[in-house]
Tab-separated table of C-alpha atoms in Angstrom:
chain	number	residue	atom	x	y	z
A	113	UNK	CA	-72.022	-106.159	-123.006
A	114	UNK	CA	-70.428	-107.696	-125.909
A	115	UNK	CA	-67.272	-107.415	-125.062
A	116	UNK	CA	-67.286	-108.434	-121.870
A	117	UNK	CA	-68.860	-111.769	-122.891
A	118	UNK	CA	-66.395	-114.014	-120.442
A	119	UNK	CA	-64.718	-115.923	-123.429
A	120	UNK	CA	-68.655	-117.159	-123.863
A	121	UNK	CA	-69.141	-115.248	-127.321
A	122	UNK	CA	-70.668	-118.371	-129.584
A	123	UNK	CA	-71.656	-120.484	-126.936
A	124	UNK	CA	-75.580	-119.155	-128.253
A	125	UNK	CA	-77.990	-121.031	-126.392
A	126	UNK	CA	-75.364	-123.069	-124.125
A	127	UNK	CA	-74.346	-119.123	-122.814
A	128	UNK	CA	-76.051	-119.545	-119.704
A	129	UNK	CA	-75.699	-123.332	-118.939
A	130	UNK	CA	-71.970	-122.530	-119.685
A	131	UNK	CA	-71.901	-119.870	-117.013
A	132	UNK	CA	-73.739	-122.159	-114.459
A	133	UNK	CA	-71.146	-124.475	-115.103
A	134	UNK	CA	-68.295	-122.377	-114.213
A	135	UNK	CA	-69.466	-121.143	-111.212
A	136	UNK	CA	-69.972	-124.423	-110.004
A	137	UNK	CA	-66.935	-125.506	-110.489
A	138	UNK	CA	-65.767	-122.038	-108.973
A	139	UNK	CA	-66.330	-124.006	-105.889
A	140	UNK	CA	-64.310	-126.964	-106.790
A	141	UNK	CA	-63.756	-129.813	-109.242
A	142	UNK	CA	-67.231	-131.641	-109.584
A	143	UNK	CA	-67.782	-134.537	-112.069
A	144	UNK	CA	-71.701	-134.063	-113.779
A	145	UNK	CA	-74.293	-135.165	-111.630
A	146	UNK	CA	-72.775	-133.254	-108.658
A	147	UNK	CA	-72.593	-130.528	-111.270
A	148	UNK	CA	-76.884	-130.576	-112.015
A	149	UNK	CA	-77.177	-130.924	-108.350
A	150	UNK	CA	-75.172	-128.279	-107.481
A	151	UNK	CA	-76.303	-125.646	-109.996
A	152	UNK	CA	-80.093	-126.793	-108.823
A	153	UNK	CA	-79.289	-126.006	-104.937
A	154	UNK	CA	-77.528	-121.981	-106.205
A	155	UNK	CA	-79.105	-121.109	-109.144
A	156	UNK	CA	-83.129	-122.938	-109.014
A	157	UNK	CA	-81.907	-124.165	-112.583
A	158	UNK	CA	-82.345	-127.795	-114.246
A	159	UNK	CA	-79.910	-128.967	-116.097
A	160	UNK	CA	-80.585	-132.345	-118.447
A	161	UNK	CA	-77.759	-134.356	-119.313
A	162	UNK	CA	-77.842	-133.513	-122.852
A	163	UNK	CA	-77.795	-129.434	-121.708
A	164	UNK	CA	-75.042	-130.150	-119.400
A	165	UNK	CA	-72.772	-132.388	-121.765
A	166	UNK	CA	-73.435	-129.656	-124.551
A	167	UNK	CA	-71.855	-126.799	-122.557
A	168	UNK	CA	-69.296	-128.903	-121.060
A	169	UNK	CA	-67.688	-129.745	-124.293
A	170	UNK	CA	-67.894	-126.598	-125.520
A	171	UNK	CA	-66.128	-124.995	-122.090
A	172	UNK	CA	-63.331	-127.902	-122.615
A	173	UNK	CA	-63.000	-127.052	-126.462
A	174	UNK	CA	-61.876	-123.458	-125.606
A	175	UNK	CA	-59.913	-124.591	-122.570
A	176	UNK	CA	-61.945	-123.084	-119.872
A	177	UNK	CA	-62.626	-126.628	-118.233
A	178	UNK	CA	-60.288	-129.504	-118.284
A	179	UNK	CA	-61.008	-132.960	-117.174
A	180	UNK	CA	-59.331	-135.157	-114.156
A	181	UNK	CA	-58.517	-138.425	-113.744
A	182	UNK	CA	-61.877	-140.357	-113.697
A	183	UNK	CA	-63.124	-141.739	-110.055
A	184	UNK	CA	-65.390	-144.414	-109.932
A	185	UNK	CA	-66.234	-143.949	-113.359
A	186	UNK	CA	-66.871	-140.507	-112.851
A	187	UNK	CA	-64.920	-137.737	-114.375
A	188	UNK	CA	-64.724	-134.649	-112.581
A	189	UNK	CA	-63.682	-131.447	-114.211
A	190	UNK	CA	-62.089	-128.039	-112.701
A	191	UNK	CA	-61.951	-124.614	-114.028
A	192	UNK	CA	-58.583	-123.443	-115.757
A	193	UNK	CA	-56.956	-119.990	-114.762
A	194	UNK	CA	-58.460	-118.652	-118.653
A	195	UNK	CA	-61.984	-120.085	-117.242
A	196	UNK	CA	-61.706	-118.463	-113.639
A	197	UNK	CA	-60.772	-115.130	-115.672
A	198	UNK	CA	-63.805	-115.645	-117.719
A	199	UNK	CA	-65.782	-116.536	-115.209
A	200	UNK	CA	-64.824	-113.371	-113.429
A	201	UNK	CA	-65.282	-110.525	-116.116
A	202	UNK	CA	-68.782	-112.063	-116.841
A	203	UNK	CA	-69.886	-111.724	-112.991
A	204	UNK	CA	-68.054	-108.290	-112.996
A	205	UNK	CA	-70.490	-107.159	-116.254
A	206	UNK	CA	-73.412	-108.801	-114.740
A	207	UNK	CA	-73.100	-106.890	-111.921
A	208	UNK	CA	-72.774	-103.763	-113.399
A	209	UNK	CA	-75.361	-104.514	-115.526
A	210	UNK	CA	-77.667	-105.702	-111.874
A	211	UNK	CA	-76.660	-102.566	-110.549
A	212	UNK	CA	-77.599	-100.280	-113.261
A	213	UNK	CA	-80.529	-101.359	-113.316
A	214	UNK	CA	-81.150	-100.963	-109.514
A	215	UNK	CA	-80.520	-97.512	-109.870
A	216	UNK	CA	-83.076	-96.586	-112.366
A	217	UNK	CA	-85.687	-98.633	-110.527
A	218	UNK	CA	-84.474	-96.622	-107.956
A	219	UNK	CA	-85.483	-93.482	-109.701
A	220	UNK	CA	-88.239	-94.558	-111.093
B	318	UNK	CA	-83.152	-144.331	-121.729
B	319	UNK	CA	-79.163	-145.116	-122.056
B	320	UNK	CA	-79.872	-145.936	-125.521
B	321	UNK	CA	-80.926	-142.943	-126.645
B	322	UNK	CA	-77.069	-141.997	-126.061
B	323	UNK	CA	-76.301	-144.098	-128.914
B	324	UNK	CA	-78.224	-141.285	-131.139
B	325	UNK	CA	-74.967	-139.219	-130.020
B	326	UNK	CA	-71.582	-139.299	-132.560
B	327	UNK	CA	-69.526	-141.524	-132.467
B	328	UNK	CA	-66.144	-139.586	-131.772
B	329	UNK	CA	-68.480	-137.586	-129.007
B	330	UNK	CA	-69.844	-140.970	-127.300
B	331	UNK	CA	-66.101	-141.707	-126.748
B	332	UNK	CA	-65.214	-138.889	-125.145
B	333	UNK	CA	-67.999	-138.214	-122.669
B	334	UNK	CA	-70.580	-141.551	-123.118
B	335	UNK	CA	-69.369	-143.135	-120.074
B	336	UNK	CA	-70.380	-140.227	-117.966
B	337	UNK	CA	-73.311	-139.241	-119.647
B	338	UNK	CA	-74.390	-142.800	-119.512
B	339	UNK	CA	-73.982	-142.625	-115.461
B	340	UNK	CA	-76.105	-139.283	-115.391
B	341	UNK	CA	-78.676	-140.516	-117.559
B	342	UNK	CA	-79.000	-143.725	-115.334
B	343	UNK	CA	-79.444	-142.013	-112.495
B	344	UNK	CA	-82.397	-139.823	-113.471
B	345	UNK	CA	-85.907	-141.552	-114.284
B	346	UNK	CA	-87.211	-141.967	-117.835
B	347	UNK	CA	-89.288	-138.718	-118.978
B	348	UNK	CA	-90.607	-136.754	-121.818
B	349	UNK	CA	-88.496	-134.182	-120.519
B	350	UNK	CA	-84.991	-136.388	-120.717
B	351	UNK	CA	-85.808	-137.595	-123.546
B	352	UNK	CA	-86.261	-134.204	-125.671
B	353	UNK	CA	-83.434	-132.580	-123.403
B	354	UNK	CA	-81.169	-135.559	-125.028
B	355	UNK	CA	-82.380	-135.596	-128.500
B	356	UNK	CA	-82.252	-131.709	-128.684
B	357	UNK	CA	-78.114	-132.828	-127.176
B	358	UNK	CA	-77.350	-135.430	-129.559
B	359	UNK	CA	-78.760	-133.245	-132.922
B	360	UNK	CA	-76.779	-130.422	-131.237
B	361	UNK	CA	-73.499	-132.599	-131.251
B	362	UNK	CA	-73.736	-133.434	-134.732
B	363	UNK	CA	-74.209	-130.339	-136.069
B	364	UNK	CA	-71.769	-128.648	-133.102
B	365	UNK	CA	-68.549	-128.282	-134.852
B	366	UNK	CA	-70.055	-126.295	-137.556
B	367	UNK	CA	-72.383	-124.519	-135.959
B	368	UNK	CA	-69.705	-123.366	-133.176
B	369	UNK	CA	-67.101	-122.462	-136.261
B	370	UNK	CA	-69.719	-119.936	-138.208
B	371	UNK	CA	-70.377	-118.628	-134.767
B	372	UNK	CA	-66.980	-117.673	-134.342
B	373	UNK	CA	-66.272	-116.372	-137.750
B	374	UNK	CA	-69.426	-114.053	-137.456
B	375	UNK	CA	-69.270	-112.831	-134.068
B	376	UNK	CA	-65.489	-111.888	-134.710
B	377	UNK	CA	-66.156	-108.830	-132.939
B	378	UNK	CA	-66.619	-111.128	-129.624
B	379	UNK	CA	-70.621	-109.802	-129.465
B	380	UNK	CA	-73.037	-112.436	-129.058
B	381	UNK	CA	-74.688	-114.676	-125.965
B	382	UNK	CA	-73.906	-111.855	-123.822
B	383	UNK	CA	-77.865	-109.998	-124.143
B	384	UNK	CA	-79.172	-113.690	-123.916
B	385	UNK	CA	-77.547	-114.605	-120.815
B	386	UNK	CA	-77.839	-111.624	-118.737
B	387	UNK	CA	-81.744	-111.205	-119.610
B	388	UNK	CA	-82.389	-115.036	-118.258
B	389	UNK	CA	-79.987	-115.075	-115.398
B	390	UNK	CA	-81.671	-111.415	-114.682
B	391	UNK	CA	-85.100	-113.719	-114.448
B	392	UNK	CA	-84.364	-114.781	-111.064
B	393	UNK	CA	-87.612	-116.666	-111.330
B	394	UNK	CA	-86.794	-118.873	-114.409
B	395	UNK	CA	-86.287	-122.376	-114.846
B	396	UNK	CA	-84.233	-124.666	-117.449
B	397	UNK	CA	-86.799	-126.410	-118.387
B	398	UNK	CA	-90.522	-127.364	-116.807
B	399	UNK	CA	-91.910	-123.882	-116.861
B	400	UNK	CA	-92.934	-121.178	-118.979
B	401	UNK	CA	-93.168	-117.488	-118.114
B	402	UNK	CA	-96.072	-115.731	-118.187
B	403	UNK	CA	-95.178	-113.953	-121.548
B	404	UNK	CA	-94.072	-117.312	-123.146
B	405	UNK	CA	-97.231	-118.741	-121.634
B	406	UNK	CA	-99.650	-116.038	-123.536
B	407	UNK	CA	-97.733	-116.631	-126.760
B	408	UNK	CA	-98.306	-120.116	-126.781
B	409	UNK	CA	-101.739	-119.857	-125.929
B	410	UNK	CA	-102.219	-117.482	-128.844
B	411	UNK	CA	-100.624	-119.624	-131.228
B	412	UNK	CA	-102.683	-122.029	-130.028
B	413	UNK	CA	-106.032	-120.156	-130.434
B	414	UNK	CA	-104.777	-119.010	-133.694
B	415	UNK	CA	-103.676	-122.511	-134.953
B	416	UNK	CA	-107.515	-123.883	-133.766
B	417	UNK	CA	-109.551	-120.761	-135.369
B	418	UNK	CA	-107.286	-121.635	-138.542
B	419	UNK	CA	-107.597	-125.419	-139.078
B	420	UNK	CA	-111.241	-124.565	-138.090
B	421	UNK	CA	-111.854	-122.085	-141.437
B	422	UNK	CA	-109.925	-124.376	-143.388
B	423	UNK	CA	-112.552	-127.494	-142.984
B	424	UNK	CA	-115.205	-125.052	-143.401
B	425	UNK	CA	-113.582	-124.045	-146.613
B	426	UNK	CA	-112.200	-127.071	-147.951
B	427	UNK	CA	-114.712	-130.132	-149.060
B	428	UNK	CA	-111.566	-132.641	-149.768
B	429	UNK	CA	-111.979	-135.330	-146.998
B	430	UNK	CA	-108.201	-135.701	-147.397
B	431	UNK	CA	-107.203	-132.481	-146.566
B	432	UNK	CA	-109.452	-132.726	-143.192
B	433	UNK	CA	-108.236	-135.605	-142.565
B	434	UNK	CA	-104.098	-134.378	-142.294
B	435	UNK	CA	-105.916	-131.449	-140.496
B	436	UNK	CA	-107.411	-133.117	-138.045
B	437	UNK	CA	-104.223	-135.338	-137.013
B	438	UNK	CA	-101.767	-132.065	-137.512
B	439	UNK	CA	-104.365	-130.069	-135.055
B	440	UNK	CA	-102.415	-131.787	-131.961
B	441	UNK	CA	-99.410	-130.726	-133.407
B	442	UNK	CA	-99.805	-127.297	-133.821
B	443	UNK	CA	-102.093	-126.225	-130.545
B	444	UNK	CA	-98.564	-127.099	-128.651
B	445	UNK	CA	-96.180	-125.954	-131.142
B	446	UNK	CA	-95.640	-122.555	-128.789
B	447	UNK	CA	-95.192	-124.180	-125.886
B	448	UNK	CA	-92.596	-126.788	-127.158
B	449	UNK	CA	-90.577	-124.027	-128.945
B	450	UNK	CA	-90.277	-122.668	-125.152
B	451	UNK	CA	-89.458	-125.732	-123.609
B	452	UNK	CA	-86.531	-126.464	-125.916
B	453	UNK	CA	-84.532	-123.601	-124.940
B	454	UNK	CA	-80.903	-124.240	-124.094
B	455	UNK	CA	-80.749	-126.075	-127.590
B	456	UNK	CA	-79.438	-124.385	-130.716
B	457	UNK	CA	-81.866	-123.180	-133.294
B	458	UNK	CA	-81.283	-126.052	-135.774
B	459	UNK	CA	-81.779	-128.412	-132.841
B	460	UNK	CA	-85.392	-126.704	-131.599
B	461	UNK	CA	-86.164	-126.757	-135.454
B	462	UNK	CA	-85.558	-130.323	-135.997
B	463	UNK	CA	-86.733	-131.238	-132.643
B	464	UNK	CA	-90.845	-129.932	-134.035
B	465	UNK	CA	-90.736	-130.368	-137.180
B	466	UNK	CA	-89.784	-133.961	-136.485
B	467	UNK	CA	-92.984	-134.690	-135.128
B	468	UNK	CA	-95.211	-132.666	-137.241
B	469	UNK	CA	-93.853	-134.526	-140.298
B	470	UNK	CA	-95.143	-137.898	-138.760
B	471	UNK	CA	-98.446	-136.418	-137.597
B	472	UNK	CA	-98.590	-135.377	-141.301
B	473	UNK	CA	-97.174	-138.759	-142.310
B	474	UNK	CA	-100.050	-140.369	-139.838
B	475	UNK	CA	-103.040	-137.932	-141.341
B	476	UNK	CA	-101.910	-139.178	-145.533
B	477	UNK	CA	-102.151	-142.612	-144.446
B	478	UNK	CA	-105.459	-142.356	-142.921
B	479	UNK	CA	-106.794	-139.987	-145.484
B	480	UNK	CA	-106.171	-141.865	-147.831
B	481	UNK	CA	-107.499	-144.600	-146.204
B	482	UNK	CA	-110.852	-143.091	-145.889
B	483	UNK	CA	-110.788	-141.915	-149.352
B	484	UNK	CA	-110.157	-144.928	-151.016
């Protein structure tokens, strides 16, 4: 599973908000607060301000997000091409990992 | 609570304040917001060095992987708010355990000083479980700072008014 960590590997506690993030954005660019609403409506998750700012910068420091020009005072970001091939291999080991475990339940 | 914002660095207010300030605004003032953006703003600080001796030791590329895929696995889990059953019985014991403790201790102890920090701590500790819980999604040194912050001035609290009494 390690190695198929998505480009996420020190992200720690931010891992998952970080993941949440890109698949938002997998959608389109979203500034934050369509971002929290978004991720509420898929994923039943809440993310504060302070959570969501925290992954954000860390997703832009490795170049996996990048901002727009602000609207309105609002900046929206969209995923890069490293961030949609991030985002990818970490749903692809997810999956395997969902399915996996299917099967022994399966057996069981 | 756009003030609390200003508890953020400076260099990181610059680049992102603005539109952390228009989330914040938009949300109403809780407990919840509140922790979510101290537990943010300690995180920021300490960010650049945390993040680089994360790197250096996970060189390997493990790490955050087993984390993420055992939550997002919890189809039932929440940010923030709730507390699964297991995290729920934890707390509880620590709770019990905290209560049966501070309870021997005043039997044992006949200093009216040391009951008195015990007796203001006691809040403190019965929801020390739960609060380590609710602060996930911030980095260890932030869920660290973000109880012992309080327990410090509940200990701060129980000297004065020990010593009050004792005087």
């Amino acid at each position: 599973m390690g190695k198929h960590d998505g480009g996420l590997a020190g992200f720690g506690r931010f891992s998952e908000p970080a993941l949440l993030i890109l698949i938002s954005l997998a959608e389109g660019p979203k500034h934050g607060y369509a971002m929290i609403e978004d991720i509420e409506g898929v994923a039943g998750v809440t993310l504060g301000p302070g959570t969501l700012y925290g992954a954000i910068s860390r997703l832009e420091s490795r170049g996996l997000i990048e901002a727009l020009a602000p609207e309105n005072r609002r900046n929206p970001y969209r995923l890069t091409a490293a961030g949609e091939r991030s985002l990818r291999e970490r749903l692809a080991a997810l999956s395997a990992v969902a399915r996996a475990g299917e099967r022994r339940l399966a057996r069981a | 609570m756009t003030w609390m914002l200003k508890l953020y660095p400076r260099a990181w207010r610059e680049r992102y304040g603005a539109e952390i300030e228009e989330v914040v605004s938009s949300q109403r003032p809780s407990l919840q917001l509140a922790v979510d953006l101290l537990g943010g703003a300690i995180d920021a600080h300490i960010k650049p060095q945390a993040l680089a001796r994360r790197l250096e030791a996970e060189s390997s590329g493990t790490g955050g992987g087993s984390d993420m895929v055992s939550r997002l696995l919890a189809c039932e889990r929440r940010d923030s708010g709730d507390l699964s059953m297991r995290e729920a019985m934890i707390s509880g014991s620590i709770a019990i355990g905290a209560a049966l403790a501070i309870a021997a201790a005043m039997f044992l102890t006949d200093d009216e000083l040391v009951k008195t920090i015990l007796l203001t701590m006691s809040p403190g500790f019965f929801v020390l479980g739960s609060q380590w819980y609710l602060l996930r999604g911030h980095s260890l040194p932030a869920r660290l700072a973000l109880i012992a912050a309080p327990m410090v001035v509940l200990f701060l609290i129980g000297l004065a008014a020990g010593l009050w009494v004792t005087r």
